[in-house]
mmCIF file of N, CA and C in Angstrom:
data_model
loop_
_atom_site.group_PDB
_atom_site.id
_atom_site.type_symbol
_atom_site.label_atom_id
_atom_site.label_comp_id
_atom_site.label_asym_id
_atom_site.label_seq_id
_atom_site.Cartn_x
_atom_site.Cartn_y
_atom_site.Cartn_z
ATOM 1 N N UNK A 1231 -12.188 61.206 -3.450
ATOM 2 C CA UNK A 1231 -12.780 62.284 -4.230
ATOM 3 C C UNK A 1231 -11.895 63.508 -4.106
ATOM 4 N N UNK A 1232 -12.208 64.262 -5.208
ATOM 5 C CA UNK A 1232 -11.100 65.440 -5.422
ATOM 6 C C UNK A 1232 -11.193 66.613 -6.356
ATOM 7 N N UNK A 1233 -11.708 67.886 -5.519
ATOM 8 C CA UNK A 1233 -12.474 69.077 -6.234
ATOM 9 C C UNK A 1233 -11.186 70.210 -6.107
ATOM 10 N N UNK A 1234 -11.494 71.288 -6.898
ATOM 11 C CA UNK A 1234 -10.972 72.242 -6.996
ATOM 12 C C UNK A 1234 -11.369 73.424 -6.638
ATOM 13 N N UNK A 1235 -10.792 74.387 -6.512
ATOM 14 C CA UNK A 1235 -11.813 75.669 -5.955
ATOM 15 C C UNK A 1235 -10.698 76.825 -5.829
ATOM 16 N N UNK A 1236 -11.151 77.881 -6.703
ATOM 17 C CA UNK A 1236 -10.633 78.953 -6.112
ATOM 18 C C UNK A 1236 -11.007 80.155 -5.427
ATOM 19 N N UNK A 1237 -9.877 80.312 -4.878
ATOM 20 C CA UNK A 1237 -10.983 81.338 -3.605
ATOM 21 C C UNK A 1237 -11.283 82.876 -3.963
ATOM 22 N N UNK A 1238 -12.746 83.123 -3.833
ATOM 23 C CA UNK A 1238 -13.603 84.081 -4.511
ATOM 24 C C UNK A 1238 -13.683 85.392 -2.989
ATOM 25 N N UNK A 1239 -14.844 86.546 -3.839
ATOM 26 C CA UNK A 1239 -14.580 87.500 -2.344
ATOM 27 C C UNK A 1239 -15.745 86.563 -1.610
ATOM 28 N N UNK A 1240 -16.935 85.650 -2.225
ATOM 29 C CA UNK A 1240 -17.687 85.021 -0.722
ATOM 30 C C UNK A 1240 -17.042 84.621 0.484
ATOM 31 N N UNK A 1241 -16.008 83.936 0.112
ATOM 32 C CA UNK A 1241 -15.677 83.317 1.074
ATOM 33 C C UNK A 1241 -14.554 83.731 1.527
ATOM 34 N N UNK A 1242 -14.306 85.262 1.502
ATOM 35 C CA UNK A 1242 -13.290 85.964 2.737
ATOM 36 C C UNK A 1242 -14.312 86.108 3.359
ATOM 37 N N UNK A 1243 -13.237 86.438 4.386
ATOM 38 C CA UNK A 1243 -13.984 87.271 6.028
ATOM 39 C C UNK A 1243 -13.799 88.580 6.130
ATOM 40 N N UNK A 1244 -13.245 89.617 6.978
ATOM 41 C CA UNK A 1244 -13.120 90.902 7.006
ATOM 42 C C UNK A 1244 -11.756 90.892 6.901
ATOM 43 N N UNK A 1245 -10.936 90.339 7.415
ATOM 44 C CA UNK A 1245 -9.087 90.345 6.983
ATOM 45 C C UNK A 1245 -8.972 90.027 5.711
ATOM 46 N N UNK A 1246 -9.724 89.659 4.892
ATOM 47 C CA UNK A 1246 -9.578 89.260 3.706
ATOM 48 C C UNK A 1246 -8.650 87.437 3.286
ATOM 49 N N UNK A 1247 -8.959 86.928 4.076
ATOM 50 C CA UNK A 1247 -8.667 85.827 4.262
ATOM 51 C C UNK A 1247 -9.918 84.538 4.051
ATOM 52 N N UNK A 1248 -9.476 83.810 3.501
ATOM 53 C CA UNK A 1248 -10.752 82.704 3.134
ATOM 54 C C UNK A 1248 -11.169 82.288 4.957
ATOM 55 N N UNK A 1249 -12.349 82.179 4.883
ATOM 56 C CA UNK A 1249 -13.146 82.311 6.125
ATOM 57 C C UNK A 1249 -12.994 81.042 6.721
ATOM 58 N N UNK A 1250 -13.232 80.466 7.717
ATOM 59 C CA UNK A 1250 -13.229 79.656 8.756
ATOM 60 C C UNK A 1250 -14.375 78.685 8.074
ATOM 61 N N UNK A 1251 -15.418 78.991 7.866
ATOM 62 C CA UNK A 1251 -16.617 78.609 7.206
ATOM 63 C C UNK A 1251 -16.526 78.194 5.431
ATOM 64 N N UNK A 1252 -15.793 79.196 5.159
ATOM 65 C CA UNK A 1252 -15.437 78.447 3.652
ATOM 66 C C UNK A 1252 -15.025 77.083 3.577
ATOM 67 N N UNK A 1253 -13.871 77.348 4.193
ATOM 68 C CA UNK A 1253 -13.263 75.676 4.265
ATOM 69 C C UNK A 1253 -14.302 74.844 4.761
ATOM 70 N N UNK A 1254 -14.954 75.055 6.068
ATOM 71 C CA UNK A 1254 -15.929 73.691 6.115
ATOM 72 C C UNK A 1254 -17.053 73.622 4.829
ATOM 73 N N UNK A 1255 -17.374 74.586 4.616
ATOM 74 C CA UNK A 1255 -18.221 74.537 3.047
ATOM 75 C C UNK A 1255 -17.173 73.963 1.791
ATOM 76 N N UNK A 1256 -16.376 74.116 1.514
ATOM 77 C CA UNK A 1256 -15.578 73.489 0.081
ATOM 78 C C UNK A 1256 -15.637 71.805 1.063
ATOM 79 N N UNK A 1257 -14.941 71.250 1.985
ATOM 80 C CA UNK A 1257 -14.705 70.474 2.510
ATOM 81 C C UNK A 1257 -16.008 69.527 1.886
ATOM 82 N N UNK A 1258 -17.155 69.818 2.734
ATOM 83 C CA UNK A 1258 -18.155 69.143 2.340
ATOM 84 C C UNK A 1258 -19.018 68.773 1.167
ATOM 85 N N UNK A 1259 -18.389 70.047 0.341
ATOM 86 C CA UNK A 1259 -19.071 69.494 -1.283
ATOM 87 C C UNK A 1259 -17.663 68.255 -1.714
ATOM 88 N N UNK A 1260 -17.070 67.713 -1.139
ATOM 89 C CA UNK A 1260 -16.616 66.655 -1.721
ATOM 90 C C UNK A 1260 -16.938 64.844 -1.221
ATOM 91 N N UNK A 1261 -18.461 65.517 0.010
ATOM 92 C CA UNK A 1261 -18.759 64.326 0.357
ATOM 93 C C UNK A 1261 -19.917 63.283 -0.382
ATOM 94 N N UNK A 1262 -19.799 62.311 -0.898
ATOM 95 C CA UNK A 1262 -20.504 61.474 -1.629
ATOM 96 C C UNK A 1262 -21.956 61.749 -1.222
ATOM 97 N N UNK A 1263 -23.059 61.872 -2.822
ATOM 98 C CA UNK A 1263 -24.320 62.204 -2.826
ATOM 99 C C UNK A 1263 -25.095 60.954 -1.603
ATOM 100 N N UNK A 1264 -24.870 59.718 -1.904
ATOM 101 C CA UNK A 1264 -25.352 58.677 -1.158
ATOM 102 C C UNK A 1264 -25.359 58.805 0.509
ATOM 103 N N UNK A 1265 -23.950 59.329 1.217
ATOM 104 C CA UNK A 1265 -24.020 59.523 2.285
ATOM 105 C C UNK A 1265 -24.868 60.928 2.620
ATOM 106 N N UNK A 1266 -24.908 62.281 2.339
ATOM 107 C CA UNK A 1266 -25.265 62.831 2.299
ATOM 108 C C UNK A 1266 -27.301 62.727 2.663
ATOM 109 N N UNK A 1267 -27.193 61.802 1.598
ATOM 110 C CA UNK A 1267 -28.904 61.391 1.539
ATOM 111 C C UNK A 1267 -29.434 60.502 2.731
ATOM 112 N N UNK A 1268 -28.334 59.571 3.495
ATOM 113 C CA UNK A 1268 -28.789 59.070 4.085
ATOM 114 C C UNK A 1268 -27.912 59.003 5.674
ATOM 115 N N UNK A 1269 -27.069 59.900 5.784
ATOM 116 C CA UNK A 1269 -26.196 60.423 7.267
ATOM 117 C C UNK A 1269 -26.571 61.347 7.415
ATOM 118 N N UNK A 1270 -26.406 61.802 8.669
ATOM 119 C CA UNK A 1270 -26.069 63.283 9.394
ATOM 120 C C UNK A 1270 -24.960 63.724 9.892
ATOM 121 N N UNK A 1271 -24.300 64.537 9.733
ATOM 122 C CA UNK A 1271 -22.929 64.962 10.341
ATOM 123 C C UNK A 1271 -23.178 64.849 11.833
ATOM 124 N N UNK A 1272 -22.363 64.019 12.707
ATOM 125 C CA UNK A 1272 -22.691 64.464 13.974
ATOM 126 C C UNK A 1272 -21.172 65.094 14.473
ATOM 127 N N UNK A 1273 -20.047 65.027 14.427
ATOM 128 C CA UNK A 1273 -18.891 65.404 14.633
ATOM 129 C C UNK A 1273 -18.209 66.326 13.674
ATOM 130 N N UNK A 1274 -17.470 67.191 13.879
ATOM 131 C CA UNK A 1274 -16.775 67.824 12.570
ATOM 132 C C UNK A 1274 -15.301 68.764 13.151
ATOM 133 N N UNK A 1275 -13.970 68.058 13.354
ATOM 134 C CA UNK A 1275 -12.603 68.210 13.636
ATOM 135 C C UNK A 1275 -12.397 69.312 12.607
ATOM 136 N N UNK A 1276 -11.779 70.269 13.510
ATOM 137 C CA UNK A 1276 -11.431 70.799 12.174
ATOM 138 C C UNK A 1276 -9.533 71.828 12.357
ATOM 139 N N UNK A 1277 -8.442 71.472 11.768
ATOM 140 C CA UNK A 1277 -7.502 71.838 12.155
ATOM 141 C C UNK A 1277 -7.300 72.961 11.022
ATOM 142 N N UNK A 1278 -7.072 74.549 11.565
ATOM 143 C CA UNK A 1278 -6.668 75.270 10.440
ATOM 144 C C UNK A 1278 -5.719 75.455 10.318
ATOM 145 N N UNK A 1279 -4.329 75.310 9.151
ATOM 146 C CA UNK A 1279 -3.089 75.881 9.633
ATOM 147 C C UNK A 1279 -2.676 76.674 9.228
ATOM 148 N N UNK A 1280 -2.910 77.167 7.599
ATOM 149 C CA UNK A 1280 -2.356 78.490 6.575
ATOM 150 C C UNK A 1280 -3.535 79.078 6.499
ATOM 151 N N UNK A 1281 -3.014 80.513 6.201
ATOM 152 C CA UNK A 1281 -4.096 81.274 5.585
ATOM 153 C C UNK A 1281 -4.444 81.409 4.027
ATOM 154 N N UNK A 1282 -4.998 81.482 3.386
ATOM 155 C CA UNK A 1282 -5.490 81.666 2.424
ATOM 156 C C UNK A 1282 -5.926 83.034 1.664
ATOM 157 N N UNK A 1283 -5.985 83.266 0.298
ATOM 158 C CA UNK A 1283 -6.329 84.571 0.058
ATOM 159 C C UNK A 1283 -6.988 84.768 -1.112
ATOM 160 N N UNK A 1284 -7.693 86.027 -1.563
ATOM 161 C CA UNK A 1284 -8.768 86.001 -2.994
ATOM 162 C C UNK A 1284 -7.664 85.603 -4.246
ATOM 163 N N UNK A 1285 -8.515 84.528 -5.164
ATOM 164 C CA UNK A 1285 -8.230 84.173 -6.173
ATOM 165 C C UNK A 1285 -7.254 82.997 -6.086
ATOM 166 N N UNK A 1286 -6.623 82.385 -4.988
ATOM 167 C CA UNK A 1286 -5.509 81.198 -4.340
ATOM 168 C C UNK A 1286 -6.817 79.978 -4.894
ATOM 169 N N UNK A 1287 -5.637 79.237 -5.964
ATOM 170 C CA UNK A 1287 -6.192 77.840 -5.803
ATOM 171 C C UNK A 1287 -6.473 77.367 -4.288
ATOM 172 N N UNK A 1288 -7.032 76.254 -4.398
ATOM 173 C CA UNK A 1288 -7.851 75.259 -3.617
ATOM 174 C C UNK A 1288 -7.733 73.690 -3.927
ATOM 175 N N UNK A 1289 -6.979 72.509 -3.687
ATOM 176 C CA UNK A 1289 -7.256 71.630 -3.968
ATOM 177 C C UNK A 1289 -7.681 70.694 -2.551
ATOM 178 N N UNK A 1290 -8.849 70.111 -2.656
ATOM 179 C CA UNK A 1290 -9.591 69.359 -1.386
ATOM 180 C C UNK A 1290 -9.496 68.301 -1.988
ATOM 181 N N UNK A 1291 -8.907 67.254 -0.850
ATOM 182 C CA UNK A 1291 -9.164 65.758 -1.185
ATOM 183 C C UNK A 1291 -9.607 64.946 -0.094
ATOM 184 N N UNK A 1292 -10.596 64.438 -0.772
ATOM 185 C CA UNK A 1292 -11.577 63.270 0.572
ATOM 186 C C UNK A 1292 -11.350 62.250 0.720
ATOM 187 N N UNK A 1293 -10.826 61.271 1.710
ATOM 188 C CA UNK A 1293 -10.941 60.152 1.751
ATOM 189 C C UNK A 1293 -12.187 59.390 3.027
ATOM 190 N N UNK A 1294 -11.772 58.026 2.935
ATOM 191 C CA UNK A 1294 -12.580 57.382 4.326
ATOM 192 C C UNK A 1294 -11.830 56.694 4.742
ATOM 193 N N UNK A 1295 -11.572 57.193 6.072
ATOM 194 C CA UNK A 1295 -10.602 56.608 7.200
ATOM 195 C C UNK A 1295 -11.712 54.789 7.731
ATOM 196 N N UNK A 1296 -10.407 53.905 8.569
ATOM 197 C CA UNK A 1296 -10.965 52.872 8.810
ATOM 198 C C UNK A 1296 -12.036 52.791 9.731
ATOM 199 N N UNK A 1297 -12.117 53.864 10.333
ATOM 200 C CA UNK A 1297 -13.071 53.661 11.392
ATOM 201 C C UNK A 1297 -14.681 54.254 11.192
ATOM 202 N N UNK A 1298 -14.682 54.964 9.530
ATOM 203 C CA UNK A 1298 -16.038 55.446 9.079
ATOM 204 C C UNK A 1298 -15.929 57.015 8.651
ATOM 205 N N UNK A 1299 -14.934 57.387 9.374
ATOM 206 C CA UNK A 1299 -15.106 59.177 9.519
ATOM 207 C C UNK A 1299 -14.608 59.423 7.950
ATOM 208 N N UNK A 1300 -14.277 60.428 7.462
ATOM 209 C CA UNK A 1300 -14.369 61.584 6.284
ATOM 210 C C UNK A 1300 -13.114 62.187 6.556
ATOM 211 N N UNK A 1301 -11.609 62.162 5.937
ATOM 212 C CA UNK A 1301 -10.362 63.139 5.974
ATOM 213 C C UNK A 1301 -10.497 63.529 5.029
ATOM 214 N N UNK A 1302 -10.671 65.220 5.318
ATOM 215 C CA UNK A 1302 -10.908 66.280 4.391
ATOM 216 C C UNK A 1302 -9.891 67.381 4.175
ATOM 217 N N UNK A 1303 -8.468 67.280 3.543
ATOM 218 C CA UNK A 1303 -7.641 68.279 3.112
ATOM 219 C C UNK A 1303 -7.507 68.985 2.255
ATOM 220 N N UNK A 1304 -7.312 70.053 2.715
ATOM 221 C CA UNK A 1304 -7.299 71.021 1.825
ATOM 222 C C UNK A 1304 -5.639 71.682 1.669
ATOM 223 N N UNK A 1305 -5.145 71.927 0.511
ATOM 224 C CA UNK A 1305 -3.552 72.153 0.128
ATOM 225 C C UNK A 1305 -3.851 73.370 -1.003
ATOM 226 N N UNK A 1306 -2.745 74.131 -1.119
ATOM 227 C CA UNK A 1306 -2.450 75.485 -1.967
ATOM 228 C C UNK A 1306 -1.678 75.091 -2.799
ATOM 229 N N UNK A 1307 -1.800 75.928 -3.821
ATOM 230 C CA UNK A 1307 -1.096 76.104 -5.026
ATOM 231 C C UNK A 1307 0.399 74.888 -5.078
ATOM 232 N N UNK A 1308 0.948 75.171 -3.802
ATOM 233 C CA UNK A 1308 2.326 74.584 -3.493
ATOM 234 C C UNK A 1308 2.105 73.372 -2.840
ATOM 235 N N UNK A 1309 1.406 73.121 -2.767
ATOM 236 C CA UNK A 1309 0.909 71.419 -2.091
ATOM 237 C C UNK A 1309 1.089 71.798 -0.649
ATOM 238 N N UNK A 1310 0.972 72.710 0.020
ATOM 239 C CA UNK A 1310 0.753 72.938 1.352
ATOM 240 C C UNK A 1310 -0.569 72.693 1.815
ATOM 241 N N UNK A 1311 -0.781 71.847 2.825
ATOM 242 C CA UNK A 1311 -1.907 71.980 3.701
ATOM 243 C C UNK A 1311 -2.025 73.421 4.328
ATOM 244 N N UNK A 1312 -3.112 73.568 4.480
ATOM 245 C CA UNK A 1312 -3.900 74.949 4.982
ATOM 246 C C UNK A 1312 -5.074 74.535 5.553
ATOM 247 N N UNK A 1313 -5.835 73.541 5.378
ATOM 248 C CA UNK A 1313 -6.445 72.990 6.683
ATOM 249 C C UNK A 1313 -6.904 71.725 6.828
ATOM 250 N N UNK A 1314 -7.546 71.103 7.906
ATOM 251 C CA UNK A 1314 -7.598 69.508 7.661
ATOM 252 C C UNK A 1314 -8.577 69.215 8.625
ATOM 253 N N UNK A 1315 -9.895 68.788 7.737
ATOM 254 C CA UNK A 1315 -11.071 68.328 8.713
ATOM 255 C C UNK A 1315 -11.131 66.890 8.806
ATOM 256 N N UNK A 1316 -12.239 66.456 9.748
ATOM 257 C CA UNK A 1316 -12.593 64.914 9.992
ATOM 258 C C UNK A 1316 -13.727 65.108 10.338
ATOM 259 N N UNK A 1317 -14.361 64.387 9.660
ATOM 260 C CA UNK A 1317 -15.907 64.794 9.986
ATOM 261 C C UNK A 1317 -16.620 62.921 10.238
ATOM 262 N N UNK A 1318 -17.324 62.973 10.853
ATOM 263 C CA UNK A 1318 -18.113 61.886 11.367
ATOM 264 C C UNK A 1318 -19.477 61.950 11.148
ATOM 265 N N UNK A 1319 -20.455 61.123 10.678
ATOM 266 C CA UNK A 1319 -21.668 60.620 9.904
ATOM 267 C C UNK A 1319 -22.333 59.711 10.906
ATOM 268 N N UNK A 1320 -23.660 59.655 11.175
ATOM 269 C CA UNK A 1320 -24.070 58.410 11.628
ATOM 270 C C UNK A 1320 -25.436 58.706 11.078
ATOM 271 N N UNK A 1321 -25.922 57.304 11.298
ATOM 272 C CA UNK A 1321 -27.709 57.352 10.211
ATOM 273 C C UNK A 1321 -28.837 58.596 10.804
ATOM 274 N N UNK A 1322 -29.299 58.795 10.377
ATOM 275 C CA UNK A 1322 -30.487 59.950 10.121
ATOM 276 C C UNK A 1322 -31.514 59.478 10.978
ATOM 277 N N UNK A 1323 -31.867 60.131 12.143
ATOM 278 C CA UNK A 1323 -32.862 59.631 13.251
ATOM 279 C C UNK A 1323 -33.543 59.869 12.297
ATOM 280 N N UNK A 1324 -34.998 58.536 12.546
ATOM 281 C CA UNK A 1324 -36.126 58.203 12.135
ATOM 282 C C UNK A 1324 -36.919 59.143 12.321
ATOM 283 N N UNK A 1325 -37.486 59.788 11.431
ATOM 284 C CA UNK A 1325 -38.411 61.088 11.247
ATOM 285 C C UNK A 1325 -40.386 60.580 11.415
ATOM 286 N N UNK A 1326 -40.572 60.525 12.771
ATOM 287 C CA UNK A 1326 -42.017 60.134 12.741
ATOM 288 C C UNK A 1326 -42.876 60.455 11.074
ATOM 289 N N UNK A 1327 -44.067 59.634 11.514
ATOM 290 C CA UNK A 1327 -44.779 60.050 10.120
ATOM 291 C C UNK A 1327 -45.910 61.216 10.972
ATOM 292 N N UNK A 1328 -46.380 62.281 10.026
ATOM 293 C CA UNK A 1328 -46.490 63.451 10.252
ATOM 294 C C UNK A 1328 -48.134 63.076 11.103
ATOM 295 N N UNK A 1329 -48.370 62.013 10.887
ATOM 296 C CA UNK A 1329 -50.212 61.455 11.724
ATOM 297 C C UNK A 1329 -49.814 61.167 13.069
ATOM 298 N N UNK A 1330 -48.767 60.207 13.284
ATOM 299 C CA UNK A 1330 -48.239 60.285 14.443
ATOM 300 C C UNK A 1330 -48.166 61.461 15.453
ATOM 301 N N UNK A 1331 -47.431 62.531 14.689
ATOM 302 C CA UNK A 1331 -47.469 63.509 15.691
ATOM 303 C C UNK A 1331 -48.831 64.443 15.762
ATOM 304 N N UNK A 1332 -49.463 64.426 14.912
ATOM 305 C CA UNK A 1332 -50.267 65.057 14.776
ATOM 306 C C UNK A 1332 -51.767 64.403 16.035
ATOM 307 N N UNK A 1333 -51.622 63.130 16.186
ATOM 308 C CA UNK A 1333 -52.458 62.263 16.805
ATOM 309 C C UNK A 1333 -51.782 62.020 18.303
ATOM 310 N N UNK A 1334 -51.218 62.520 18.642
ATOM 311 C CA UNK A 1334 -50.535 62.595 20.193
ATOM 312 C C UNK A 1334 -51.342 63.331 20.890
ATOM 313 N N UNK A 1335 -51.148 62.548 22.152
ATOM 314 C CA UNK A 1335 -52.091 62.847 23.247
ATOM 315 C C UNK A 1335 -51.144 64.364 24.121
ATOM 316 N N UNK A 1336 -51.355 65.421 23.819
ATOM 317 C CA UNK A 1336 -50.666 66.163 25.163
ATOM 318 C C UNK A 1336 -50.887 66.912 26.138
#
């Protein structure tokens, strides 16, 4: 998968630099609706290396590594990386039904 994005004033910080948090936010809108609905992030790598600035393209591309995890890069205008996450998923603890808890002895 493979989104675009250019960088707006939300997502500076006070140096005026796209935020630490942006990138993990663009990163993750390129993760598939299906996992989303049915994982939880439990891990999230995250290497920053360039800075970024208002109005700088954005190109993020997602893949799935062999072992399950999420490689999430992000590259500038010039095909430079500027940062590079890995994020890890595992299933969605089982959410009691709401009588259950409600019917506990404590």
């Amino acid at each position: 998968m493979q989104m675009e994005h250019r960088a707006t004033r939300l997502d500076l910080d006070f140096n005026f630099h796209v935020s630490n948090r942006s990138y993990v936010s663009i990163a993750m809108l390129t993760m598939p609706e299906e996992v989303l609905a049915s994982l939880t992030l439990s891990s999230l790598t995250v290497h920053w290396l360039r800075e970024t600035y208002l109005d700088e393209p954005l190109t993020c591309r997602m893949s799935r590594t062999d072992d399950g995890c999420y490689l999430h890069t992000l590259t500038n205008a010039e095909g430079a990386v500027v940062c590079e996450l890995m994020s890890h998923w595992q299933p969605q603890p089982e959410t009691p039904d709401v009588s259950e808890v409600l019917n506990r002895d404590l």
